[in-house]
Coordinates of C-alpha atoms in Angstrom, one line a residue:
Chain A
X22 CA 44.6 -105.5 160.5
X23 CA 46.9 -107.3 157.7
X24 CA 47.1 -110.6 159.9
X25 CA 45.9 -113.1 157.3
X26 CA 42.2 -115.1 157.5
X27 CA 41.9 -118.6 157.3
X28 CA 38.1 -120.3 157.3
X29 CA 38.0 -123.8 158.0
X30 CA 34.9 -124.5 155.9
X31 CA 32.9 -127.3 154.1
X32 CA 31.4 -126.4 150.9
X33 CA 27.8 -127.7 152.3
X34 CA 27.8 -126.7 155.6
X35 CA 25.5 -123.9 156.2
X36 CA 26.9 -122.5 159.3
X37 CA 30.2 -122.3 157.3
X38 CA 28.5 -120.5 154.4
X39 CA 27.0 -117.9 157.0
X40 CA 30.7 -116.8 157.7
X41 CA 31.6 -116.6 154.0
X42 CA 28.7 -114.2 153.1
X43 CA 30.1 -112.2 156.1
X44 CA 33.7 -112.1 155.2
X45 CA 32.6 -111.4 151.4
X46 CA 30.2 -108.3 152.5
X47 CA 33.0 -107.0 154.5
X48 CA 35.2 -107.4 151.6
X49 CA 37.7 -109.4 153.5
X50 CA 39.9 -111.9 151.7
X51 CA 40.7 -115.3 153.4
X52 CA 42.1 -118.8 152.7
X53 CA 39.6 -121.7 152.6
X54 CA 40.8 -124.9 154.4
X55 CA 38.3 -127.6 153.5
X56 CA 37.5 -130.2 156.3
X57 CA 35.2 -133.0 154.6
X58 CA 32.8 -133.6 156.9
X59 CA 31.7 -137.3 155.6
X60 CA 34.8 -138.5 154.1
X61 CA 36.8 -141.0 156.1
X62 CA 34.1 -140.8 159.2
X63 CA 34.3 -137.0 159.1
X64 CA 37.6 -135.1 159.0
X65 CA 36.1 -132.8 161.5
X66 CA 36.5 -135.6 164.1
X67 CA 40.1 -136.0 163.1
X68 CA 42.7 -135.4 166.2
X69 CA 44.5 -132.6 164.0
X70 CA 41.1 -130.8 163.9
X71 CA 40.0 -131.5 167.3
X72 CA 42.9 -129.4 168.6
X73 CA 41.8 -126.6 166.5
X74 CA 38.2 -126.6 167.7
X75 CA 37.4 -129.3 170.3
X76 CA 33.6 -129.0 169.4
X77 CA 34.4 -130.9 166.0
X78 CA 32.5 -128.6 164.1
X79 CA 33.0 -126.0 161.1
X80 CA 33.3 -123.1 160.7
X81 CA 36.3 -121.8 162.6
X82 CA 38.0 -118.6 161.6
X83 CA 41.7 -118.2 162.0
X84 CA 42.9 -114.6 162.3
X85 CA 46.7 -114.6 163.0
X86 CA 46.9 -116.6 165.9
X87 CA 43.5 -116.4 167.2
X88 CA 41.1 -119.3 166.6
X89 CA 37.1 -118.9 166.7
X90 CA 34.4 -121.3 166.8
X91 CA 30.7 -120.7 166.4
X92 CA 29.1 -118.9 163.1
X93 CA 27.3 -116.5 165.2
X94 CA 30.1 -115.6 167.4
X95 CA 32.9 -115.1 164.6
X96 CA 30.3 -112.9 162.8
X97 CA 30.0 -110.4 165.6
X98 CA 33.7 -110.7 166.1
X99 CA 34.0 -109.8 162.3
X100 CA 31.4 -106.8 162.8
X101 CA 33.3 -105.4 165.8
X102 CA 36.8 -105.9 164.2
X103 CA 36.0 -104.4 160.6
X104 CA 33.0 -102.4 161.5
X105 CA 32.1 -101.2 158.2
X106 CA 29.8 -102.2 156.5
X107 CA 28.1 -103.2 159.3
X108 CA 26.0 -106.3 159.9
X109 CA 23.7 -105.1 162.7
X110 CA 21.6 -101.9 162.8
X111 CA 22.6 -98.9 164.8
X112 CA 20.0 -99.2 167.4
X113 CA 19.4 -101.7 170.4
X114 CA 15.8 -102.8 169.3
X115 CA 16.9 -103.4 165.6
X116 CA 19.8 -105.3 166.9
X117 CA 17.9 -107.4 169.1
X118 CA 15.4 -108.1 166.1
X119 CA 18.1 -109.0 163.6
X120 CA 19.7 -111.4 166.6
X121 CA 16.6 -113.0 167.3
X122 CA 15.9 -113.7 163.3
X123 CA 19.6 -115.1 163.1
X124 CA 19.1 -117.4 165.8
X125 CA 15.6 -118.2 164.7
X126 CA 17.6 -120.1 162.2
X127 CA 21.0 -120.9 164.2
X128 CA 19.0 -122.0 167.2
X129 CA 15.9 -123.2 166.4
X130 CA 16.2 -124.7 163.1
X131 CA 19.6 -125.7 161.5
X132 CA 20.9 -127.8 165.0
X133 CA 18.0 -130.0 164.5
X134 CA 19.0 -130.9 160.8
X135 CA 22.5 -130.9 160.5
X136 CA 24.7 -134.1 159.5
X137 CA 25.0 -135.7 162.9
X138 CA 21.5 -135.6 163.5
X139 CA 20.4 -137.1 160.4
X140 CA 23.4 -139.9 161.1
X141 CA 21.7 -140.5 164.5
X142 CA 18.3 -140.6 163.3
X143 CA 19.7 -143.1 160.7
X144 CA 21.9 -145.1 162.8
X145 CA 20.9 -145.3 166.1
X146 CA 17.2 -144.8 165.5
X147 CA 16.8 -146.6 162.5
X148 CA 14.9 -144.0 160.9
X149 CA 14.6 -144.4 156.9
X150 CA 15.0 -141.8 154.3
X151 CA 11.3 -140.8 154.2
X152 CA 11.2 -140.4 158.0
X153 CA 14.4 -138.3 158.0
X154 CA 13.2 -135.9 155.2
X155 CA 9.8 -135.7 157.0
X156 CA 11.8 -134.8 159.9
X157 CA 14.0 -132.4 158.4
X158 CA 10.9 -130.5 156.6
X159 CA 8.9 -130.3 159.9
X160 CA 11.6 -128.0 161.7
X161 CA 12.3 -126.1 158.7
X162 CA 8.6 -125.7 158.1
X163 CA 7.9 -124.5 161.8
X164 CA 11.1 -122.2 162.0
X165 CA 10.1 -120.7 158.1
X166 CA 6.5 -120.0 159.4
X167 CA 7.4 -118.0 162.3
X168 CA 10.4 -116.0 160.5
X169 CA 7.9 -115.5 157.6
X170 CA 5.8 -113.8 160.4
X171 CA 8.5 -111.7 161.7
X172 CA 9.5 -110.6 158.3
X173 CA 5.8 -109.1 157.8
X174 CA 6.6 -106.1 159.7
X175 CA 7.1 -102.7 158.7
X176 CA 10.8 -102.9 160.0
X177 CA 11.1 -105.4 157.2
X178 CA 12.5 -103.8 153.8
X179 CA 14.3 -105.0 150.8
X180 CA 16.4 -107.6 153.4
X181 CA 15.6 -109.3 156.7
X182 CA 15.9 -105.6 158.6
X183 CA 15.7 -102.7 156.3
X184 CA 17.7 -102.1 153.2
X185 CA 21.2 -103.6 153.9
X186 CA 22.0 -107.1 154.5
X187 CA 22.5 -108.0 158.0
X188 CA 23.4 -110.9 160.3
X189 CA 19.8 -112.2 159.7
X190 CA 20.4 -112.6 156.1
X191 CA 23.9 -114.3 156.4
X192 CA 21.9 -117.0 158.2
X193 CA 18.7 -117.0 156.3
X194 CA 20.1 -117.4 153.0
X195 CA 21.9 -120.4 153.9
X196 CA 19.1 -122.1 155.4
X197 CA 16.9 -121.5 152.4
X198 CA 19.5 -123.2 150.5
X199 CA 19.3 -126.3 152.6
X200 CA 15.3 -126.3 152.5
X201 CA 15.3 -126.4 148.6
X202 CA 18.0 -129.1 148.9
X203 CA 15.4 -131.3 151.1
X204 CA 12.8 -130.0 148.7
X205 CA 10.6 -128.0 150.9
X206 CA 7.7 -126.3 149.4
X207 CA 8.6 -122.7 149.5
X208 CA 5.1 -121.2 148.5
X209 CA 3.9 -120.7 151.9
X210 CA 7.1 -118.4 152.5
X211 CA 6.6 -115.4 150.3
X212 CA 8.7 -113.0 152.5
X213 CA 11.6 -115.3 152.9
X214 CA 11.9 -116.1 149.3
X215 CA 11.7 -112.2 148.5
X216 CA 14.6 -111.5 151.1
X217 CA 16.6 -114.3 149.6
X218 CA 16.1 -112.8 145.8
X219 CA 17.4 -109.7 147.0
X220 CA 20.5 -111.3 149.0
X221 CA 21.3 -113.4 146.2
X222 CA 21.6 -110.3 143.5
X223 CA 24.7 -109.1 145.4
X224 CA 28.0 -110.4 144.4
X225 CA 28.8 -111.5 148.4
X226 CA 26.0 -113.9 148.7
X227 CA 26.7 -115.3 145.2
X228 CA 30.6 -115.6 146.2
X229 CA 29.7 -117.8 149.0
X230 CA 27.1 -120.3 147.7
X231 CA 28.1 -123.6 148.3
X232 CA 28.6 -124.4 144.5
X233 CA 31.5 -121.8 144.4
X234 CA 33.5 -123.3 146.8
X235 CA 36.9 -124.8 145.9
X236 CA 35.9 -127.8 147.9
X237 CA 32.4 -128.0 145.8
X238 CA 31.8 -131.5 144.4
X239 CA 29.2 -131.6 141.4
Chain B
X13 CA 14.8 -96.4 181.9
X14 CA 11.7 -96.9 184.1
X15 CA 9.7 -98.5 181.5
X16 CA 8.7 -102.0 183.2
X17 CA 10.2 -105.3 182.4
X18 CA 7.7 -108.3 181.9
X19 CA 9.4 -111.6 181.0
X20 CA 7.3 -114.4 179.3
X21 CA 8.7 -117.5 181.2
X22 CA 8.2 -121.0 182.4
X23 CA 9.9 -122.1 185.3
X24 CA 11.8 -125.1 184.0
X25 CA 12.5 -123.5 180.3
X26 CA 16.2 -123.4 180.2
X27 CA 16.3 -120.6 177.7
X28 CA 13.9 -118.5 180.2
X29 CA 16.3 -119.3 182.9
X30 CA 19.4 -117.7 181.1
X31 CA 17.2 -114.7 180.7
X32 CA 16.1 -114.4 184.5
X33 CA 19.8 -114.7 185.2
X34 CA 20.7 -112.1 183.5
X35 CA 17.8 -109.9 184.5
X36 CA 19.3 -110.8 188.1
X37 CA 22.8 -109.9 187.7
X38 CA 21.8 -106.8 186.2
X39 CA 19.7 -106.0 189.3
X40 CA 16.7 -105.3 187.0
X41 CA 13.1 -106.1 188.7
X42 CA 10.6 -107.2 186.4
X43 CA 7.3 -109.3 186.0
X44 CA 7.1 -112.8 185.6
X45 CA 4.2 -113.8 183.2
X46 CA 3.8 -117.6 183.5
X47 CA 3.5 -119.4 180.1
X48 CA 2.6 -123.0 180.7
X49 CA 4.5 -125.1 178.1
X50 CA 2.7 -128.2 178.8
X51 CA -0.9 -127.8 179.9
X52 CA -4.0 -127.5 177.4
X53 CA -1.4 -128.5 174.6
X54 CA 1.1 -125.7 175.5
X55 CA -0.1 -121.9 176.0
X56 CA 2.8 -121.0 174.0
X57 CA 0.7 -122.3 170.8
X58 CA -2.5 -120.3 171.9
X59 CA -3.7 -117.4 169.9
X60 CA -2.8 -114.6 172.1
X61 CA 0.6 -115.6 172.9
X62 CA 1.4 -116.2 169.2
X63 CA 0.6 -112.4 168.9
X64 CA 3.3 -111.7 171.0
X65 CA 5.8 -114.3 169.6
X66 CA 5.0 -115.8 165.9
X67 CA 8.0 -118.4 167.3
X68 CA 5.5 -120.0 170.1
X69 CA 8.5 -120.0 172.2
X70 CA 9.6 -118.5 175.5
X71 CA 11.2 -116.4 176.9
X72 CA 10.0 -113.2 175.6
X73 CA 11.1 -109.9 177.2
X74 CA 8.3 -106.9 177.0
X75 CA 10.4 -103.7 177.8
X76 CA 7.7 -101.0 177.8
X77 CA 6.2 -101.5 174.3
X78 CA 9.2 -103.4 172.7
X79 CA 8.7 -107.1 172.6
X80 CA 11.9 -109.1 172.1
X81 CA 12.3 -113.1 171.6
X82 CA 15.2 -115.3 171.6
X83 CA 17.2 -115.7 174.9
X84 CA 20.6 -114.7 173.3
X85 CA 19.5 -111.6 171.6
X86 CA 17.5 -110.5 175.0
X87 CA 20.6 -111.1 176.8
X88 CA 22.7 -109.0 174.3
X89 CA 19.8 -106.1 174.7
X90 CA 20.1 -106.1 178.2
X91 CA 23.9 -105.9 178.0
X92 CA 23.6 -102.9 175.7
X93 CA 20.8 -101.2 177.4
X94 CA 22.0 -101.6 180.9
X95 CA 25.9 -101.8 180.7
X96 CA 26.6 -102.6 184.0
X97 CA 27.5 -105.1 185.2
X98 CA 28.8 -106.2 181.9
X99 CA 28.1 -109.8 180.9
X100 CA 30.7 -109.9 177.8
X101 CA 34.4 -109.1 178.4
X102 CA 36.0 -105.7 177.1
X103 CA 38.0 -107.4 174.1
X104 CA 36.7 -108.9 171.1
X105 CA 38.5 -111.7 171.2
X106 CA 37.1 -112.5 174.7
X107 CA 33.5 -111.5 173.2
X108 CA 34.1 -114.2 170.8
X109 CA 34.9 -116.9 173.3
X110 CA 32.2 -116.0 175.6
X111 CA 29.4 -116.2 172.9
X112 CA 31.0 -119.3 171.6
X113 CA 30.7 -120.8 174.4
X114 CA 27.0 -119.5 174.9
X115 CA 26.3 -120.9 171.3
X116 CA 27.9 -124.1 172.1
X117 CA 25.1 -124.6 174.6
X118 CA 22.2 -122.5 172.8
X119 CA 23.0 -123.9 169.4
X120 CA 24.4 -127.2 169.7
X121 CA 23.3 -128.7 172.9
X122 CA 19.5 -127.3 173.9
X123 CA 17.7 -127.1 170.6
X124 CA 18.1 -130.9 170.5
X125 CA 16.5 -131.6 173.7
X126 CA 13.7 -129.4 174.2
X127 CA 10.2 -130.3 174.8
X128 CA 9.0 -130.1 171.2
X129 CA 11.7 -132.1 170.3
X130 CA 11.1 -135.0 172.9
X131 CA 7.5 -134.7 172.1
X132 CA 8.1 -135.3 168.2
X133 CA 10.7 -138.5 169.2
X134 CA 7.6 -139.9 171.1
X135 CA 4.7 -139.1 169.1
X136 CA 5.7 -139.3 165.7
X137 CA 8.9 -141.6 165.8
X138 CA 7.2 -143.8 168.4
X139 CA 10.6 -143.7 170.5
X140 CA 10.2 -145.1 174.3
X141 CA 11.3 -143.2 177.3
X142 CA 14.8 -144.9 177.3
X143 CA 15.5 -143.7 173.7
X144 CA 14.4 -140.7 174.7
X145 CA 16.7 -140.4 177.7
X146 CA 19.7 -141.7 175.6
X147 CA 19.0 -138.9 172.9
X148 CA 19.4 -136.4 175.2
X149 CA 22.2 -137.7 177.3
X150 CA 24.0 -138.2 173.8
X151 CA 23.7 -134.5 172.7
X152 CA 24.2 -133.0 176.3
X153 CA 27.4 -135.4 176.5
X154 CA 29.1 -134.5 173.2
X155 CA 28.4 -130.7 174.0
X156 CA 29.8 -131.0 177.3
X157 CA 32.9 -132.6 176.3
X158 CA 33.6 -129.8 174.1
X159 CA 32.9 -127.1 176.5
X160 CA 34.9 -128.9 179.2
X161 CA 37.6 -128.6 176.8
X162 CA 36.9 -125.1 175.7
X163 CA 37.2 -124.3 179.7
X164 CA 40.4 -126.1 180.4
X165 CA 42.3 -123.0 179.3
X166 CA 44.2 -119.9 180.6
X167 CA 41.1 -118.0 179.8
X168 CA 39.1 -119.8 182.1
X169 CA 38.8 -118.6 185.5
X170 CA 36.3 -118.8 188.5
X171 CA 33.7 -118.5 185.7
X172 CA 33.6 -119.5 182.1
X173 CA 35.6 -116.5 181.3
X174 CA 37.8 -114.9 183.7
X175 CA 36.5 -113.9 187.5
X176 CA 32.9 -112.5 186.7
X177 CA 29.9 -114.0 185.2
X178 CA 28.9 -113.6 181.5
X179 CA 26.8 -114.8 179.0
X180 CA 28.4 -117.9 179.1
X181 CA 27.6 -118.6 182.6
X182 CA 23.9 -117.4 182.0
X183 CA 23.8 -120.4 179.4
X184 CA 25.8 -123.1 181.0
X185 CA 24.0 -123.1 184.6
X186 CA 20.6 -123.9 183.2
X187 CA 22.0 -126.7 180.7
X188 CA 23.7 -128.3 183.7
X189 CA 20.3 -128.1 185.5
X190 CA 18.7 -129.8 182.5
X191 CA 21.8 -132.5 182.6
X192 CA 21.1 -133.3 186.4
X193 CA 17.3 -133.6 185.6
X194 CA 18.1 -136.2 182.6
X195 CA 20.5 -137.8 185.3
X196 CA 23.6 -137.4 183.0
X197 CA 26.8 -138.6 184.7
X198 CA 28.7 -135.6 185.5
X199 CA 32.0 -136.6 186.7
X200 CA 33.7 -136.6 183.2
X201 CA 33.3 -132.5 183.3
X202 CA 34.9 -131.1 186.7
X203 CA 35.7 -128.0 184.8
X204 CA 31.9 -127.3 184.3
X205 CA 30.8 -128.5 187.6
X206 CA 33.6 -126.0 189.1
X207 CA 31.9 -123.1 187.0
X208 CA 28.4 -124.4 188.2
X209 CA 29.3 -124.3 192.0
X210 CA 30.7 -120.7 191.4
X211 CA 27.9 -119.3 189.7
X212 CA 25.4 -120.7 192.3
X213 CA 27.1 -119.3 194.9
X214 CA 25.4 -115.9 193.6
X215 CA 22.4 -114.6 194.4
X216 CA 21.5 -113.6 191.1
X217 CA 22.3 -117.3 189.9
X218 CA 20.0 -118.8 193.0
X219 CA 17.2 -116.5 192.5
X220 CA 16.7 -117.5 188.9
X221 CA 16.4 -121.2 189.4
X222 CA 13.5 -123.0 188.3
X223 CA 12.4 -123.9 192.0
X224 CA 12.4 -120.4 192.9
X225 CA 9.9 -119.2 190.4
X226 CA 6.2 -118.1 191.1
X227 CA 4.7 -120.7 188.3
X228 CA 7.3 -123.9 189.7
X229 CA 5.6 -127.0 190.7
X230 CA 6.8 -129.2 193.4

């Protein structure tokens, strides 16, 4: 597997952040291709990028000639192609739990709060900054309350599932980063904060942080 | 695997609809436990159901004592536990494409248009029926345009991916059902309509339709 890996990424995209963590956990070197989601109306909407990904979203992973979209699909691809260290537990029930936690972020929280939705709330529905902040905190709050309860089980360990990071941690840490950015009070979510702290001690999670990306802006 | 399967479902929930298709494609009999998402403020928010799923969402699959949430995680569990017929292609790139198509629905379209979001738009943001319809059509339209382009490739076949139904079809068909319910003009999406028609010819897809559920209302 010496074919090069290229990640189309934006430093503050939480979906791209998930994939960066996965690549780093696997120890896979990759080239970052920055796609600026705001400048010039969003480079993800430009003709050149649309040919790469008709969804006009980051991240996109290019592995040799293969072009892959959707962060969770990319993470599963990484796990199948480079199985060690595994991002999923060995048993089917454990895998279902990890995927459910990952999807609790990727399906039920993040899609409601990304840039294009906030732009629609502002530009089409005329919602002011306070209303947009309340919207973001509402959906993260509901989602985090559920995840907090899901983490409060014997299956929990140092990380979301047991004592090694999984797909679920790849999704949760970027979502907590977003929650802090939107100044959500994290006090009701001690399990989430505990898992986040354990993750951020690992170099893979640290290297993937938005502020450590080549396209990060002060 | 003689342990009974129980699906907590709502006839018109498109996430539950995905799992019903998967169960039917695998030929797995199951008991439907109806959870009415509207009556009495939503039975998914009742104490009894919250103990089953802290996310307060359907579907939930119970397999013996195991309780699983999130439709895509459930479908992967079904595929791992009863591998035939497979809901994923044999190659890693094909699996990544199928998962990306499934997530294009489950992460980028459906979360924006489900009941709780429409309720927030109405009750908290004071958006009228026209504005809510425009919102729904906007997000389905953007998502379908991307999927339409993704289906327009040599990897496409009779179904989303080749000539057997996959996870992607389990997600796409319920989303088209929703699109029609919200009166989206389907003319720009001939590939999607072609795939939908192929799916609906199969008894598994037909049996899983909302109107064929025990809790369906005229």
